[in-house]
Amino acid sequence: MKKRLFSLASLLLFGVFATAQQVEFEEFDLDNGLHVILHQDNSAPVVITSVMYDVGGKDYEPNRTGFAHFFEHLLFEGTQNIGRGEWFTIVSSNGGSNNANTSQDRTYYFEVFPSNNLELGLWMESERLMHPIINQIGVETQNEVVKEEKRLRMDNAPYGGFLSAIGENLFKVHPYKEKLIGEMEDLDAATLEEFQAYFKKYYVPSNAVLVIAGDIDKAKTKKMVKDYFGPIAKGKKPVRNFGNEVPITETIKAKYYDDNIQIPAIITAYRTPGFKTRESYVLDMISSYLSGGKSSVLYKKLVDEKKMALQAQAINLGQVDYNIFAILALPLGDVSLNTLIDEMDEEIVKIQNELISERDYQKLKNQFENQYVSSNASISGIAENLATNYLLKGDVNLINSEIEIYRTITREEIRDVAKKYLSKNQRLELEYLPSKDKQ
């Protein structure tokens, strides 16, 4: 969804902590399987109502990609009690803001209101789940919206195909190989009945978590939750069996052409364990060591000192089933892509064979302390973290304990994980190139 900012947007920043503090929360389940998490913070008159559904880009039928992202748009069309096109008007006219977003693993909806409009937020989210109107008019309208988004963010955006190019080459079996936004021909070919069936399958209470955070009275909030969400039919929690990817044992070489660029890029990408594993946390630290700011190893070497690259970056894209660890660089002048690969690999080999310095190690731990504090520095950040930790990571209290994982990672672990997962024969080498007529 495009971001929509209303009068309360600035209040999302309330509640900033100078140091990491325990986030208190309370959990309970409704009879229909909906899991509910409450976080009370009366420091500002703001409340967020949010629902995260266990459905994402990876959830599709053959030749029907992109449904999860499509529903992120479609479920703002209206309900039996909210007229078509009225959703955003209701929110803004009551001093609120709202948004939604989709990943390969989940879809997340939320409203931020003055706390005296908590009941309105709960009613609207219960309406989305209980009484949505999924008809041909809405499908056709949002089909055009999604196509425009694809044109804006992928087809006409420089380097807009990065992730899809990596995914389609790094995965052979798992549905992470498909674009999150999907293929437009799949959406065009889908029937109204298929969209309705998708909603019925994935949008059920047992496949979701409701998080309410902010200036609330817990007893009153619990009653409202039961009143608005309790009557919703339970439904069946979806069962998935995606299968496992065969380990990569030989370098995959691929090329991707982008009509919107003039400067090529080189990407090395590795398929690594999902973000619930300790190894994923170690890879977070490795990516930050390589490119966490202008003083990081890759940026300092390739951009500042050797002036071989316009940009250099490492990312550890966290996902439930498999992460993507990728390193990329854009050459400066006549520097070849092969030269950049050699320079990037040199730093990986150092990590694999030497312990990073104690100074760099302490710097990394400080970075993650700061990131942890920042991620819980607003009501909206806390709400999304609570939802993610419950639904995707299986442990709500990670909101308090996750920092301890980073604190206990050793320099030896950094070396050993790099050696285990970042070898040349375990990766994709992707040349991301201008269209042939621009070369």
Coordinates of C-alpha atoms in Angstrom, one line a residue:
M1 CA 0.0 0.0 0.0
K2 CA 1.1 3.6 -0.6
K3 CA 1.7 5.3 2.7
R4 CA -1.2 7.4 3.9
L5 CA -0.3 10.0 6.6
F6 CA -2.9 11.7 8.7
S7 CA -3.0 14.0 11.7
L8 CA -1.8 11.5 14.2
A9 CA 1.3 10.3 12.3
S10 CA 3.7 12.3 14.4
L11 CA 2.4 10.7 17.6
L12 CA 3.8 7.3 16.4
L13 CA 7.1 8.4 17.8
F14 CA 5.9 8.8 21.4
G15 CA 7.4 6.6 24.0
V16 CA 11.0 6.7 23.0
F17 CA 13.3 4.9 25.5
A18 CA 16.7 6.1 26.4
T19 CA 17.7 2.5 27.2
A20 CA 16.2 -0.8 26.5
Q21 CA 13.2 -1.5 28.7
Q22 CA 11.1 -4.6 29.3
V23 CA 8.0 -4.5 27.2
E24 CA 5.1 -5.9 29.2
F25 CA 2.3 -7.6 27.4
E26 CA -0.7 -9.9 28.1
E27 CA -1.9 -12.7 25.9
F28 CA -5.1 -14.6 25.6
D29 CA -7.1 -16.7 23.0
L30 CA -10.7 -16.4 21.9
D31 CA -12.7 -19.5 21.4
N32 CA -12.5 -19.1 17.6
G33 CA -8.7 -19.4 17.8
L34 CA -7.8 -15.7 17.4
H35 CA -4.7 -14.9 19.5
V36 CA -4.8 -11.5 21.2
I37 CA -1.8 -9.5 22.6
L38 CA -2.3 -6.4 24.7
H39 CA 0.4 -3.9 25.5
Q40 CA -0.5 -1.0 27.8
D41 CA 1.4 2.3 27.6
N42 CA -0.5 5.3 28.9
S43 CA 2.3 7.8 28.3
A44 CA 0.5 9.3 25.2
P45 CA -3.2 9.3 24.2
V46 CA -2.6 7.0 21.2
V47 CA -3.6 3.5 20.5
I48 CA -2.8 1.1 17.6
T49 CA -5.1 -1.8 16.5
S50 CA -3.3 -4.2 14.3
V51 CA -3.9 -7.7 12.8
M52 CA -1.2 -9.8 11.3
Y53 CA -2.3 -12.8 9.1
D54 CA -0.1 -15.8 8.4
V55 CA -0.4 -15.4 4.7
G56 CA 2.2 -13.9 2.3
G57 CA 3.6 -14.1 -1.2
K58 CA 4.6 -17.7 -0.7
D59 CA 1.0 -18.7 -0.4
Y60 CA -0.4 -19.3 -3.9
E61 CA -1.8 -21.9 -6.1
P62 CA -0.2 -22.9 -9.5
N63 CA -0.4 -20.0 -11.9
R64 CA -2.0 -17.8 -9.3
T65 CA 0.8 -15.8 -7.8
G66 CA 0.4 -12.4 -6.1
F67 CA -2.8 -13.1 -4.2
A68 CA -1.5 -12.1 -0.8
H69 CA -0.3 -8.7 -1.9
F70 CA -3.5 -8.3 -4.0
F71 CA -5.6 -8.8 -0.8
E72 CA -3.6 -6.2 1.0
H73 CA -5.3 -3.7 -1.4
L74 CA -8.6 -5.5 -1.9
L75 CA -9.6 -5.6 1.8
F76 CA -9.7 -1.8 1.9
E77 CA -12.5 -1.8 -0.7
G78 CA -15.3 -2.0 1.9
T79 CA -17.5 -4.3 4.0
Q80 CA -21.2 -4.8 4.6
N81 CA -21.1 -1.9 7.0
I82 CA -18.3 0.3 5.5
G83 CA -19.2 1.6 2.1
R84 CA -16.9 1.2 -0.9
G85 CA -14.2 3.9 -0.7
E86 CA -15.1 5.0 2.8
W87 CA -12.4 3.2 4.8
F88 CA -9.8 6.0 4.6
T89 CA -12.3 8.7 5.1
I90 CA -13.6 7.1 8.3
V91 CA -10.0 6.8 9.6
S92 CA -8.9 10.3 8.7
S93 CA -12.1 12.0 9.9
N94 CA -11.5 10.4 13.3
G95 CA -8.0 11.7 13.7
G96 CA -6.3 8.5 12.7
S97 CA -3.9 6.9 10.2
N98 CA -3.7 3.5 8.7
N99 CA -1.7 1.3 6.4
A100 CA -0.9 -2.3 5.4
N101 CA 2.0 -4.2 4.0
T102 CA 2.8 -7.7 2.8
S103 CA 5.9 -9.8 2.8
Q104 CA 6.6 -13.3 1.5
D105 CA 5.5 -14.6 4.9
R106 CA 2.7 -12.4 6.3
T107 CA 0.2 -9.6 5.7
Y108 CA -0.1 -6.8 8.3
Y109 CA -2.9 -4.2 8.7
F110 CA -3.1 -1.5 11.3
E111 CA -4.9 1.7 12.4
V112 CA -3.5 4.4 14.7
F113 CA -6.1 6.5 16.6
P114 CA -6.5 8.8 19.5
S115 CA -7.1 6.4 22.4
N116 CA -10.8 7.4 22.7
N117 CA -11.3 5.8 19.3
L118 CA -10.0 2.4 20.2
E119 CA -13.5 0.8 19.7
L120 CA -13.6 2.2 16.2
G121 CA -10.3 0.6 15.3
L122 CA -11.4 -2.8 16.7
W123 CA -14.7 -2.6 14.9
M124 CA -13.0 -1.8 11.6
E125 CA -10.6 -4.7 11.8
S126 CA -13.4 -7.1 12.8
E127 CA -15.4 -5.8 9.8
R128 CA -12.4 -6.6 7.5
L129 CA -12.3 -10.2 8.8
M130 CA -16.1 -10.8 9.2
H131 CA -17.9 -8.8 6.5
P132 CA -15.6 -7.9 3.6
I133 CA -17.2 -7.4 0.2
I134 CA -15.2 -9.2 -2.4
N135 CA -16.9 -8.5 -5.7
Q136 CA -16.0 -8.0 -9.3
I137 CA -16.0 -4.2 -9.1
G138 CA -13.4 -4.3 -6.3
V139 CA -11.3 -7.0 -8.0
E140 CA -11.1 -5.0 -11.2
T141 CA -10.4 -1.7 -9.4
Q142 CA -7.5 -3.2 -7.4
N143 CA -6.2 -5.1 -10.3
E144 CA -5.4 -1.7 -12.0
V145 CA -4.0 -0.4 -8.7
V146 CA -1.6 -3.3 -8.4
K147 CA -0.6 -3.0 -12.1
E148 CA 0.3 0.6 -11.5
E149 CA 2.2 -0.2 -8.4
K150 CA 4.2 -2.8 -10.4
R151 CA 5.0 -0.3 -13.1
L152 CA 6.1 2.3 -10.6
R153 CA 8.1 0.1 -8.3
M154 CA 9.5 -2.6 -10.6
D155 CA 9.0 -2.1 -14.3
N156 CA 10.1 1.5 -14.4
A157 CA 12.2 1.8 -11.3
P158 CA 16.0 1.5 -11.6
Y159 CA 17.1 -1.8 -10.0
G160 CA 13.5 -2.6 -9.3
G161 CA 14.0 -6.3 -10.2
F162 CA 16.8 -7.0 -7.7
L163 CA 14.8 -9.2 -5.4
S164 CA 12.8 -11.0 -8.0
A165 CA 16.0 -11.8 -10.0
I166 CA 17.6 -13.2 -6.9
G167 CA 14.5 -15.2 -5.9
E168 CA 13.9 -16.9 -9.2
N169 CA 17.5 -18.1 -9.4
L170 CA 18.2 -18.9 -5.8
F171 CA 15.0 -21.0 -5.2
K172 CA 13.9 -24.0 -7.3
V173 CA 11.2 -25.6 -5.3
H174 CA 10.1 -23.2 -2.5
P175 CA 7.5 -20.5 -3.5
Y176 CA 10.0 -17.8 -2.5
K177 CA 11.1 -18.1 -6.1
E178 CA 8.1 -16.1 -7.2
K179 CA 7.7 -12.3 -7.2
L180 CA 5.9 -11.0 -4.1
I181 CA 3.7 -8.8 -6.3
G182 CA 3.0 -11.8 -8.5
E183 CA 2.5 -12.1 -12.3
M184 CA -0.1 -9.8 -13.7
E185 CA -1.4 -12.5 -16.1
D186 CA -2.1 -14.7 -13.0
L187 CA -4.3 -11.9 -11.5
D188 CA -6.0 -11.2 -14.8
A189 CA -6.9 -14.9 -15.3
A190 CA -8.2 -15.4 -11.7
T191 CA -11.9 -15.7 -11.2
L192 CA -13.9 -14.0 -8.5
E193 CA -14.6 -17.4 -7.0
E194 CA -10.8 -18.0 -6.7
F195 CA -10.4 -14.7 -4.8
Q196 CA -13.3 -15.5 -2.5
A197 CA -11.8 -19.0 -1.8
Y198 CA -8.4 -17.5 -1.0
F199 CA -10.0 -15.2 1.6
K200 CA -11.9 -18.1 3.1
K201 CA -8.8 -20.2 3.4
Y202 CA -6.3 -17.7 4.9
Y203 CA -8.4 -15.0 6.6
V204 CA -9.6 -17.0 9.6
P205 CA -9.1 -16.2 13.3
S206 CA -6.8 -19.2 13.9
N207 CA -4.5 -17.8 11.2
A208 CA -4.0 -14.4 12.7
V209 CA -2.9 -12.4 15.7
L210 CA -4.6 -9.2 17.0
V211 CA -2.3 -6.7 18.8
I212 CA -3.6 -3.7 20.6
A213 CA -1.0 -1.4 22.0
G214 CA -1.0 2.1 23.7
D215 CA -3.3 4.0 26.0
I216 CA -5.8 1.3 26.9
D217 CA -7.7 0.0 29.9
K218 CA -7.1 -3.8 29.7
A219 CA -10.4 -4.9 31.2
K220 CA -12.5 -2.7 28.8
T221 CA -10.3 -3.7 25.9
K222 CA -10.7 -7.4 26.5
K223 CA -14.5 -7.0 26.6
M224 CA -14.5 -5.0 23.3
V225 CA -12.2 -7.7 21.7
K226 CA -14.6 -10.4 22.7
D227 CA -17.6 -8.4 21.5
Y228 CA -16.3 -7.6 18.1
F229 CA -14.1 -10.6 17.3
G230 CA -15.7 -13.4 19.3
P231 CA -18.6 -14.0 16.9
I232 CA -16.3 -14.6 13.9
A233 CA -16.4 -18.2 12.7
K234 CA -13.3 -20.2 13.6
G235 CA -12.3 -21.7 10.2
K236 CA -9.4 -24.1 9.7
K237 CA -5.7 -23.1 10.0
P238 CA -4.0 -23.6 6.6
V239 CA -1.6 -26.5 6.3
R240 CA 1.5 -26.0 4.2
N241 CA 4.1 -28.4 2.7
F242 CA 6.5 -26.5 0.5
G243 CA 9.2 -29.0 0.5
N244 CA 12.9 -28.4 1.0
E245 CA 15.5 -26.9 -1.3
V246 CA 18.4 -29.1 -2.3
P247 CA 21.6 -27.5 -1.0
I248 CA 23.6 -25.5 -3.5
T249 CA 26.9 -27.2 -4.2
E250 CA 28.0 -25.4 -7.4
T251 CA 28.0 -21.7 -8.1
I252 CA 24.8 -20.6 -10.0
K253 CA 25.6 -18.0 -12.6
A254 CA 22.8 -15.8 -14.0
K255 CA 22.2 -12.5 -15.8
Y256 CA 19.2 -10.2 -15.5
Y257 CA 18.6 -7.2 -17.8
D258 CA 17.0 -4.0 -16.5
D259 CA 15.8 -1.4 -19.1
N260 CA 16.0 1.4 -16.4
I261 CA 19.7 1.4 -15.6
Q262 CA 22.9 2.4 -17.2
I263 CA 25.3 1.1 -14.5
P264 CA 25.4 -2.6 -13.9
A265 CA 25.6 -4.3 -10.6
I266 CA 27.1 -7.6 -9.3
I267 CA 25.3 -9.6 -6.7
T268 CA 26.4 -12.7 -4.8
A269 CA 23.5 -14.3 -2.9
Y270 CA 23.3 -17.2 -0.6
R271 CA 20.4 -19.3 0.6
T272 CA 20.7 -19.4 4.4
P273 CA 18.7 -20.7 7.4
G274 CA 15.4 -18.9 8.3
F275 CA 15.3 -16.1 10.8
K276 CA 14.3 -18.2 13.8
T277 CA 17.7 -19.8 13.9
R278 CA 20.7 -18.6 15.9
E279 CA 22.7 -18.7 12.7
S280 CA 20.4 -16.1 11.2
Y281 CA 21.3 -13.7 14.0
V282 CA 25.0 -14.3 13.4
L283 CA 24.5 -13.5 9.7
D284 CA 22.8 -10.3 10.7
M285 CA 26.0 -9.3 12.5
I286 CA 28.1 -10.3 9.5
S287 CA 26.0 -8.2 7.1
S288 CA 26.4 -5.2 9.5
Y289 CA 30.1 -5.8 9.8
L290 CA 30.4 -5.7 6.0
S291 CA 28.2 -2.7 5.2
G292 CA 26.6 -1.2 8.4
G293 CA 27.4 2.4 7.6
K294 CA 30.1 4.3 5.9
S295 CA 32.8 3.0 8.3
S296 CA 32.0 -0.6 7.5
V297 CA 34.4 -2.9 5.7
L298 CA 32.9 -3.0 2.2
Y299 CA 31.9 0.6 2.0
K300 CA 35.2 1.9 3.4
K301 CA 37.3 -0.3 1.1
L302 CA 35.4 -0.2 -2.2
V303 CA 33.8 3.3 -2.1
D304 CA 36.1 5.4 0.1
E305 CA 39.6 4.0 -0.3
K306 CA 39.9 2.1 -3.6
K307 CA 37.1 4.1 -5.3
M308 CA 36.1 1.1 -7.2
A309 CA 32.4 1.2 -6.5
L310 CA 29.5 3.7 -6.3
Q311 CA 27.8 1.6 -3.7
A312 CA 28.5 -1.6 -1.8
Q313 CA 26.1 -3.3 0.5
A314 CA 25.4 -6.6 2.3
I315 CA 21.9 -7.6 3.5
N316 CA 20.5 -10.5 5.4
L317 CA 16.9 -10.7 4.3
G318 CA 15.0 -12.5 7.1
Q319 CA 12.3 -14.9 6.2
V320 CA 10.6 -17.8 7.9
D321 CA 11.8 -20.8 5.8
Y322 CA 15.0 -19.5 4.2
N323 CA 16.9 -16.2 4.5
I324 CA 18.6 -14.5 1.6
F325 CA 22.1 -13.2 2.4
A326 CA 23.3 -11.0 -0.5
I327 CA 26.2 -8.8 -1.2
L328 CA 26.0 -6.3 -4.1
A329 CA 28.1 -3.5 -5.6
L330 CA 27.9 -1.0 -8.4
P331 CA 31.2 -0.4 -10.3
L332 CA 32.7 3.0 -10.6
G333 CA 34.2 3.9 -14.1
D334 CA 35.7 0.9 -15.9
V335 CA 36.0 -1.4 -12.9
S336 CA 34.8 -4.9 -14.0
L337 CA 32.1 -6.9 -12.2
N338 CA 34.6 -9.7 -11.8
T339 CA 37.0 -7.4 -10.0
L340 CA 34.3 -6.4 -7.6
I341 CA 33.5 -10.0 -6.9
D342 CA 37.2 -10.7 -6.1
E343 CA 37.3 -7.7 -3.7
M344 CA 34.1 -8.7 -2.0
D345 CA 35.2 -12.3 -1.7
E346 CA 38.5 -11.2 -0.1
E347 CA 36.6 -9.7 2.8
I348 CA 34.5 -12.9 3.2
V349 CA 37.6 -15.0 3.3
K350 CA 39.1 -12.8 6.0
I351 CA 36.0 -13.3 8.1
Q352 CA 36.1 -17.1 7.5
N353 CA 39.7 -17.4 8.5
E354 CA 40.4 -14.7 11.1
L355 CA 38.5 -13.4 14.1
I356 CA 37.2 -9.9 13.6
S357 CA 38.9 -7.4 15.9
E358 CA 37.7 -6.9 19.4
R359 CA 37.0 -3.2 18.5
D360 CA 34.8 -4.2 15.5
Y361 CA 33.1 -6.8 17.7
Q362 CA 32.2 -4.3 20.4
K363 CA 31.1 -1.8 17.7
L364 CA 28.7 -4.5 16.3
K365 CA 27.2 -5.2 19.6
N366 CA 26.6 -1.5 20.2
Q367 CA 24.9 -1.2 16.8
F368 CA 22.5 -4.0 17.6
E369 CA 21.8 -2.6 21.1
N370 CA 20.8 0.7 19.4
Q371 CA 18.7 -1.1 16.7
Y372 CA 16.9 -3.0 19.4
V373 CA 16.1 0.1 21.4
S374 CA 14.9 1.9 18.2
S375 CA 12.7 -1.0 17.1
N376 CA 10.8 -0.7 20.4
A377 CA 10.8 3.1 20.6
S378 CA 7.2 3.6 19.4
I379 CA 3.9 2.0 20.0
S380 CA 3.7 1.0 16.3
G381 CA 7.1 -0.6 16.5
I382 CA 6.2 -2.6 19.6
A383 CA 2.9 -3.7 18.1
E384 CA 4.5 -5.1 14.9
N385 CA 7.3 -6.7 16.9
L386 CA 4.8 -8.5 19.2
A387 CA 2.8 -9.7 16.2
T388 CA 5.9 -10.9 14.3
N389 CA 7.4 -12.7 17.3
Y390 CA 4.2 -14.6 18.0
L391 CA 3.1 -15.4 14.4
L392 CA 6.4 -16.0 12.6
K393 CA 8.9 -16.7 15.3
G394 CA 6.8 -18.6 17.8
D395 CA 7.9 -16.6 20.9
V396 CA 6.3 -13.3 21.9
N397 CA 8.9 -12.6 24.6
L398 CA 11.6 -12.2 21.9
I399 CA 10.6 -8.6 22.1
N400 CA 12.5 -8.6 25.4
S401 CA 15.0 -11.5 25.0
E402 CA 16.1 -11.2 21.4
I403 CA 18.9 -8.7 22.3
E404 CA 20.4 -11.4 24.5
I405 CA 21.0 -13.6 21.4
Y406 CA 23.1 -10.8 19.8
R407 CA 24.9 -10.2 23.1
T408 CA 26.0 -13.8 23.4
I409 CA 27.2 -14.2 19.8
T410 CA 31.0 -14.7 19.8
R411 CA 33.7 -13.8 17.3
E412 CA 34.3 -17.5 16.9
E413 CA 30.6 -18.0 15.9
I414 CA 30.9 -15.2 13.3
R415 CA 33.9 -16.9 11.8
D416 CA 32.3 -20.4 11.8
V417 CA 29.0 -19.3 10.4
A418 CA 30.7 -17.4 7.6
K419 CA 32.7 -20.5 6.8
K420 CA 29.7 -22.7 6.8
Y421 CA 27.3 -20.7 4.7
L422 CA 29.2 -18.1 2.6
S423 CA 31.4 -20.3 0.3
K424 CA 31.6 -19.7 -3.4
N425 CA 30.1 -23.0 -4.3
Q426 CA 27.0 -22.3 -2.3
R427 CA 25.8 -19.2 -4.0
L428 CA 24.3 -17.3 -6.9
E429 CA 26.4 -14.9 -8.9
L430 CA 24.1 -12.5 -10.6
E431 CA 25.1 -10.0 -13.1
Y432 CA 22.5 -7.3 -13.1
L433 CA 22.9 -5.5 -16.4
P434 CA 21.5 -2.7 -18.5
S435 CA 19.3 -3.8 -21.4
K436 CA 21.5 -4.9 -24.3
D437 CA 20.8 -1.8 -26.4
K438 CA 22.3 0.4 -23.6
Q439 CA 25.6 -1.5 -23.4

